[in-house]
CSV table of C-alpha atoms in Angstrom, one decimal:
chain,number,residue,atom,x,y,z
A,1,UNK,CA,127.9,95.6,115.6
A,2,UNK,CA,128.1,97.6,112.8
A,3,UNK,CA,124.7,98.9,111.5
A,4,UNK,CA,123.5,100.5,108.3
A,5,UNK,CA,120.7,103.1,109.2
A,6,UNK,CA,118.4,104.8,106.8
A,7,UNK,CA,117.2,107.7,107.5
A,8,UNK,CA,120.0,108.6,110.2
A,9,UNK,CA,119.9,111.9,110.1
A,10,UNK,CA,116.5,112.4,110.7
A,11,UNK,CA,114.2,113.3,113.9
A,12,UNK,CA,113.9,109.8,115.1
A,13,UNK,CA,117.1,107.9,113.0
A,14,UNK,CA,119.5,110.9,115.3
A,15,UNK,CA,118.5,109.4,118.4
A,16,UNK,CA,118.9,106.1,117.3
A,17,UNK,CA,122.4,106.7,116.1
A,18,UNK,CA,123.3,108.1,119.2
A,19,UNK,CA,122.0,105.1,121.1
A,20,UNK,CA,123.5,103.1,118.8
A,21,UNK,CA,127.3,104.6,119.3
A,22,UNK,CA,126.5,105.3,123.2
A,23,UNK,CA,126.0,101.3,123.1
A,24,UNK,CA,129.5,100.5,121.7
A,25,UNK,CA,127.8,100.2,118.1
A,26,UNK,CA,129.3,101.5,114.6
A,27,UNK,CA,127.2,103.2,112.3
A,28,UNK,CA,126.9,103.7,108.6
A,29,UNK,CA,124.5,106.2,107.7
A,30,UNK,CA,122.0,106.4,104.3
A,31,UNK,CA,122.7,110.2,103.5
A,32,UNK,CA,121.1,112.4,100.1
A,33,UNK,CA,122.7,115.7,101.2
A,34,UNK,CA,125.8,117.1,102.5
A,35,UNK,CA,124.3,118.7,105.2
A,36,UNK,CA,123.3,114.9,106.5
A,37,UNK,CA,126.5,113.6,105.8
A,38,UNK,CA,127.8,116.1,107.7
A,39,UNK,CA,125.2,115.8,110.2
A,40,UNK,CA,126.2,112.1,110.5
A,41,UNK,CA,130.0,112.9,110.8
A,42,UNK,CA,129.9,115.3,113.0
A,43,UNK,CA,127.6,112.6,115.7
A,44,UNK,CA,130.4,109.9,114.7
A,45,UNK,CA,129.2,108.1,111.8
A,46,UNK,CA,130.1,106.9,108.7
A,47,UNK,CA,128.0,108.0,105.5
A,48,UNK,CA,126.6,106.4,102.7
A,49,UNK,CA,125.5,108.6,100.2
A,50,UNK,CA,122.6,107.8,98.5
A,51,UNK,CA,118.4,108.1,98.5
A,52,UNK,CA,116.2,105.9,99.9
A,53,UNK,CA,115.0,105.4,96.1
A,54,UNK,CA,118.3,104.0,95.1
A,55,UNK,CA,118.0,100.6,95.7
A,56,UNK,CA,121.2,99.6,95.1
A,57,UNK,CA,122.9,102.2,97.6
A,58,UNK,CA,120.1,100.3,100.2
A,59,UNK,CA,121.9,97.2,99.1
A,60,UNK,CA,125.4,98.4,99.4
A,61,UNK,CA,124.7,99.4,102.9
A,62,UNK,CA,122.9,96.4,103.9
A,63,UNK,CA,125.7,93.9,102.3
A,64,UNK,CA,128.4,95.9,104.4
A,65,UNK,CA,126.8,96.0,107.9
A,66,UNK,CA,126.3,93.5,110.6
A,67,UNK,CA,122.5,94.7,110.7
A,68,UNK,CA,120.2,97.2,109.3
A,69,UNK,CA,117.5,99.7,110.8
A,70,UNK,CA,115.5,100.9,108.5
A,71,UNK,CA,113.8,104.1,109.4
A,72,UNK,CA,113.3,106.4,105.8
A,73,UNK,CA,109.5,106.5,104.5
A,74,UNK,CA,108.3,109.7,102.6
A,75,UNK,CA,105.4,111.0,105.1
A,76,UNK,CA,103.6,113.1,102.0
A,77,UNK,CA,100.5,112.5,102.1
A,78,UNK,CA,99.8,113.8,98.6
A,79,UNK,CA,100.8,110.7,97.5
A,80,UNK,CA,100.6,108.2,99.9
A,81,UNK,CA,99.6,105.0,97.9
A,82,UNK,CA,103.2,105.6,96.2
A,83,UNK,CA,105.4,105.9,99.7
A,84,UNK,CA,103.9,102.9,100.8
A,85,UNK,CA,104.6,101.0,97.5
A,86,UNK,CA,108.4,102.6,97.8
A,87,UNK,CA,108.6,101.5,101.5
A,88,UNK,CA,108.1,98.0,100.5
A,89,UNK,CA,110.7,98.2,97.5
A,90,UNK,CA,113.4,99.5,99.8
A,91,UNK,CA,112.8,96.9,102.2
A,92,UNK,CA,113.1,94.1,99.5
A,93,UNK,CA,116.4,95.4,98.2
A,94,UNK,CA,117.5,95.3,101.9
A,95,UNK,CA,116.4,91.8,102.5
A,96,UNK,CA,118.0,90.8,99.2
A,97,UNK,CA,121.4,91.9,100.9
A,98,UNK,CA,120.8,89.8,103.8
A,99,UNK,CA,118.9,86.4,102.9
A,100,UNK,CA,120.6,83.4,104.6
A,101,UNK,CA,123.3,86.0,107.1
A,102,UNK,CA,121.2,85.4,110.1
A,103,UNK,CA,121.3,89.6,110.7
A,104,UNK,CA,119.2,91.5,111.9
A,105,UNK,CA,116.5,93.7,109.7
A,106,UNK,CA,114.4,95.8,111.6
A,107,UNK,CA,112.1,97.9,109.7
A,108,UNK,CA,109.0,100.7,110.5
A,109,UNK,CA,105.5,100.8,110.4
A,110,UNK,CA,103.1,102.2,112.9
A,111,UNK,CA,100.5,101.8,115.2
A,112,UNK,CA,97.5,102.9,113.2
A,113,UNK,CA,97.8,99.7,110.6
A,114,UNK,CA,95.8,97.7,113.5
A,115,UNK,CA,92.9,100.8,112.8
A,116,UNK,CA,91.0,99.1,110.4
A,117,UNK,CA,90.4,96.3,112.2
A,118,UNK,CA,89.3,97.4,115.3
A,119,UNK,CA,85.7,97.7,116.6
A,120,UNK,CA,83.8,100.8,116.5
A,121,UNK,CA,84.2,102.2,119.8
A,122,UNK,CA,86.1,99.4,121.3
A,123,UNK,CA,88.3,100.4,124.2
A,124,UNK,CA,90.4,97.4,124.4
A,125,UNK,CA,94.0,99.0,123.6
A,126,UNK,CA,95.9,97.5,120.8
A,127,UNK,CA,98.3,94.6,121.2
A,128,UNK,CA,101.1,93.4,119.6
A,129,UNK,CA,99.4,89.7,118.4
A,130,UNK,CA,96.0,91.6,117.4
A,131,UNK,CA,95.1,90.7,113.7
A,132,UNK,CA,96.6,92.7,111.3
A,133,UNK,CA,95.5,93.9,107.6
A,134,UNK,CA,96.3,90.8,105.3
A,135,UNK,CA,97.0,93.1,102.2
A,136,UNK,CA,97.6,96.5,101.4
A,137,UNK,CA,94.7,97.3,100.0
A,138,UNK,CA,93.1,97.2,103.5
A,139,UNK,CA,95.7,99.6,104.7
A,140,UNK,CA,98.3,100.8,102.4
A,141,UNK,CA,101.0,101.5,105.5
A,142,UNK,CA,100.6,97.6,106.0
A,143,UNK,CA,103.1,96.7,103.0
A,144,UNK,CA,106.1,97.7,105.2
A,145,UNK,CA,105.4,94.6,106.8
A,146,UNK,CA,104.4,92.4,104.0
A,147,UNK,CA,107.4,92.5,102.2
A,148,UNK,CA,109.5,92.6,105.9
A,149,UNK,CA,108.3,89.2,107.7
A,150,UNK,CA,108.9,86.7,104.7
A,151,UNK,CA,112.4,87.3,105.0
A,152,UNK,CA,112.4,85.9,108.7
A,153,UNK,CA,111.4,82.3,106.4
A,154,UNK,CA,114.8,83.6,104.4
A,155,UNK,CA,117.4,83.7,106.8
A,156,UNK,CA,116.7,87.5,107.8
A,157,UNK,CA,116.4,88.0,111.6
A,158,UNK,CA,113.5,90.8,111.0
A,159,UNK,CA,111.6,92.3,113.3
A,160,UNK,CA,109.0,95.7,113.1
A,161,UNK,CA,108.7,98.6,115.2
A,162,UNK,CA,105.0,99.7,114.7
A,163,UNK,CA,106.0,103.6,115.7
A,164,UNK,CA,103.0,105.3,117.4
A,165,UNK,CA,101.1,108.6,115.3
A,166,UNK,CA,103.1,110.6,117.5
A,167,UNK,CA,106.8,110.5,118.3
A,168,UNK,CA,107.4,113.1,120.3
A,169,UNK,CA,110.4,115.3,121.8
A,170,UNK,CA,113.1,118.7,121.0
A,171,UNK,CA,113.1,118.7,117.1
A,172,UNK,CA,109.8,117.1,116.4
A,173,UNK,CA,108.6,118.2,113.2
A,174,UNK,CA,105.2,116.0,112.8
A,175,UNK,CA,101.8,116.2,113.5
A,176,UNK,CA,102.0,118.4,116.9
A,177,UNK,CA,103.2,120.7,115.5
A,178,UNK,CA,101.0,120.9,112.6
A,179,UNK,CA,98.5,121.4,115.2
A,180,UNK,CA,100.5,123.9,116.6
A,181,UNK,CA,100.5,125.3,113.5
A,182,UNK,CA,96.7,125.5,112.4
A,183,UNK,CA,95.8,126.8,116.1
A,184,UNK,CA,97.7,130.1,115.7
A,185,UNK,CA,96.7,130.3,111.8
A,186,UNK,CA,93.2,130.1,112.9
A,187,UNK,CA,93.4,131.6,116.6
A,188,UNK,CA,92.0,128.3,118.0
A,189,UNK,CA,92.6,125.1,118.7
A,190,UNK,CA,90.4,122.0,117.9
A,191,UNK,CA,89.3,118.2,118.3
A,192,UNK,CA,86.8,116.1,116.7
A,193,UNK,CA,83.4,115.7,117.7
A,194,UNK,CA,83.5,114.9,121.5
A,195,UNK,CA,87.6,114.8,121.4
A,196,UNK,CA,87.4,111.5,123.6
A,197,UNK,CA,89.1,109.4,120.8
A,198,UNK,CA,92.8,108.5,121.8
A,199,UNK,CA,96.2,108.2,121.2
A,200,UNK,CA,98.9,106.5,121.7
A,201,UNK,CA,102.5,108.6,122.0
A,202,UNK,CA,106.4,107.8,122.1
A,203,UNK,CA,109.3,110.0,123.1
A,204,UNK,CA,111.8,109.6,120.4
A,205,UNK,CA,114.7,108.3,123.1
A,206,UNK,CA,112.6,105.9,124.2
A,207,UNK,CA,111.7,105.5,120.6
A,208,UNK,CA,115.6,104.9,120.0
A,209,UNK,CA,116.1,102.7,122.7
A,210,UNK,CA,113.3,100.5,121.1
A,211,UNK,CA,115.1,100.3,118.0
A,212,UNK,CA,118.8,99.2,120.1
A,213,UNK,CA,116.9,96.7,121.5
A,214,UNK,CA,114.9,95.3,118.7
A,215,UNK,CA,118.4,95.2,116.6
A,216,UNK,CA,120.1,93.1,119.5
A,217,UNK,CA,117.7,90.6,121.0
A,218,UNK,CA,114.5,90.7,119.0
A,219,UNK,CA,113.8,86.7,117.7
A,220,UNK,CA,95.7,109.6,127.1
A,221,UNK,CA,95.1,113.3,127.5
A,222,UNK,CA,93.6,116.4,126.2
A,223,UNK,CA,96.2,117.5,123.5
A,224,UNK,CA,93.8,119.9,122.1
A,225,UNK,CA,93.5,121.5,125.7
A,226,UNK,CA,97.2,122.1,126.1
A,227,UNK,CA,97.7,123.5,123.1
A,228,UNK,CA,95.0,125.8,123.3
A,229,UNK,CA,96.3,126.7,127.3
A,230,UNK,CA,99.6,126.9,125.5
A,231,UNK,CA,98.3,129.6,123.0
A,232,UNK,CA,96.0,131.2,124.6
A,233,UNK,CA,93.3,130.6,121.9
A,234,UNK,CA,90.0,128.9,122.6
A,235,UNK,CA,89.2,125.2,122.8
A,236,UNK,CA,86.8,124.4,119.8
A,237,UNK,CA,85.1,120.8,118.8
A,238,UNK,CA,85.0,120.5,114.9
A,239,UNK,CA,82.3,117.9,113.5
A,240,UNK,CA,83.9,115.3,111.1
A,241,UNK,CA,83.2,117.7,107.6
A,242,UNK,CA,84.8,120.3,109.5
A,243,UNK,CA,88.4,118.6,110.3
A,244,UNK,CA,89.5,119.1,106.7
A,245,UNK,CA,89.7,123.2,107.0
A,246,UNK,CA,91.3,123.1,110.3
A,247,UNK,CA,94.0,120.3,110.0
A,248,UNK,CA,94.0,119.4,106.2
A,249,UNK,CA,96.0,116.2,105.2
A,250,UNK,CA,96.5,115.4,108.9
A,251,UNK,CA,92.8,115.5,109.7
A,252,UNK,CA,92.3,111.6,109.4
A,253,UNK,CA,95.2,111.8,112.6
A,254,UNK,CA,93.5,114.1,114.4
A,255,UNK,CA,90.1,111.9,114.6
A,256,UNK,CA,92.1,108.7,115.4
A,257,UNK,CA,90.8,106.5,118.2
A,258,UNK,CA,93.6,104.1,119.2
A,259,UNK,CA,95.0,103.0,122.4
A,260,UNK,CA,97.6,100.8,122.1
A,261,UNK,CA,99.6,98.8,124.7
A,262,UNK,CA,103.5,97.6,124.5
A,263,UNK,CA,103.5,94.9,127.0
A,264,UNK,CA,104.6,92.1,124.7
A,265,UNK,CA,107.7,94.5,123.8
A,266,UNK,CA,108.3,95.1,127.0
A,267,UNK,CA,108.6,91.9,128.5
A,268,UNK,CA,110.3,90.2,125.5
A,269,UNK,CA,112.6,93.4,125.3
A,270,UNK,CA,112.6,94.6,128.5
A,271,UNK,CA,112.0,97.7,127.2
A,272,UNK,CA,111.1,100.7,129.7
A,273,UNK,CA,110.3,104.1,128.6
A,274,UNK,CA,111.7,106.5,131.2
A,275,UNK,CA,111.3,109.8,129.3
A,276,UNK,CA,108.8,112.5,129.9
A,277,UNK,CA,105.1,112.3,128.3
A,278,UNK,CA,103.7,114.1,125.6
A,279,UNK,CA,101.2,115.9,127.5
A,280,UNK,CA,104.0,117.3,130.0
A,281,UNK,CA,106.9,117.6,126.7
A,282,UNK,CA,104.2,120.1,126.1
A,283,UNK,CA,103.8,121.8,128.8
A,284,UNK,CA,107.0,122.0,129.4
A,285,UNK,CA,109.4,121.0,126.4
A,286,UNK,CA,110.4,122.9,123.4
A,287,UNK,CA,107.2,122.9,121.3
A,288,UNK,CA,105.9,126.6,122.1
């Protein structure tokens, strides 16, 4: 299969390339610099060049490819309401490219759109089928998949990877890191209140292998206590009004209470992960 891939270059989109090509895939790459294009190259792609913001390079891509990952979204959260909104562009201009092909779309969101309707210290992990936000005023992140699944009523086989808040592994550059970060900035490492809220975590090869699957058959810990270890700095609980200072634009992350299972995605893609987790990639991975 021959599949257009946005965001190829990136943390997660390398891994899936490689999966991709070490699964007897081609791949065309979405690239806005030279140094991705050459990135792409050099790992045995082709490149588009082009910006997620150009919708017609996203539909260039999509109209030569057998199937598309979709993988870009801007992560700043200065001006979150507008990445969202831009998400949901790019995946209409992909879905234009593929209406009544019978290919594959498969597009990202994340874990954390089933937040808002979850019960107040419910323990019951996420699942696949739980209710999801209805509009994106709920939960802005929800528009991925508001403009995604009417196209499966369009002749798009689509299909969403809701990522977990952490995808984790040699080159991460996301939220463990930033709390890397702000520990050694402020010679301590932190949690929220009683720090018993939790996450759910992905390596990004398993993360990849996710994505492989999706495109071909698809119809808990202490992080604040490694770190500190890690660092040798102490162990502090913030109270919510304290987050802000310590963790800044990631602090709503950091407070985020939200066990999640994968069992539907396992047994309809008999998905395994088999790579380390984060707990132990921290202990013993690249990350210090």
């Amino acid at each position: 299969m021959h599949v257009f891939v946005t965001s190829a270059s990136g943390f997660v989109g390398s891994a899936v390339v490689q999966e991709l090509l070490s699964h007897g895939h081609t791949v065309i790459g979405l690239a806005r610099s030279q140094a991705s294009a050459d990135k792409l190259k050099l790992a045995g792609a082709e490149v588009l060049h082009g910006s997620v913001r150009d919708l017609e390079a996203l539909k260039a891509g999509a109209t030569q490819a057998d199937g598309v990952i979709h993988l870009a979204f801007n992560h700043d959260f200065s001006r979150w309401l507008d990445s969202c909104r831009e998400d949901g562009e790019a995946i209409d201009a992909l879905g234009s490219a593929l209406v009544d092909t019978g290919k594959p779309l498969v597009v990202t969101s994340g874990v954390g759109v089933l937040s808002v309707s979850r019960a107040p210290g419910s323990t019951t992990p996420c699942a696949e089928d739980d209710p999801s936000p209805t509009s994106a005023s709920q939960m802005p992140r929800i528009q991925s998949e508001l403009s995604a699944l009417p196209l499966a009523q369009q002749g798009v086989r689509v299909s969403v990877v809701r990522l977990t808040p952490t995808v984790h592994g040699k080159g991460d550059v996301g939220f463990i890191p930033a709390m890397i970060r702000a520990a050694r900035d402020r010679s301590a490492a932190a949690y929220v209140e009683t720090g018993d809220n939790v996450w759910p975590t992905v390596h990004r090869d398993d993360a990849a292998v996710l994505y492989r699957l999706a495109l071909e058959k698809a119809s808990a810990g202490d992080i604040a206590a490694v770190i500190g270890k890690s660092l040798d700095v102490s162990v502090n609980s913030l109270k919510k009004d304290e987050a802000d200072a310590h963790f800044g634009r990631l602090a709503h992350f950091a407070e985020m209470d939200l066990p999640a299972s994968s069992d539907k995605t396992k047994a309809t893609l008999g998905w395994e992960p088999r790579q380390i987790g984060l707990l132990e990639d921290l202990e013993t991975g690249s990350y210090f």
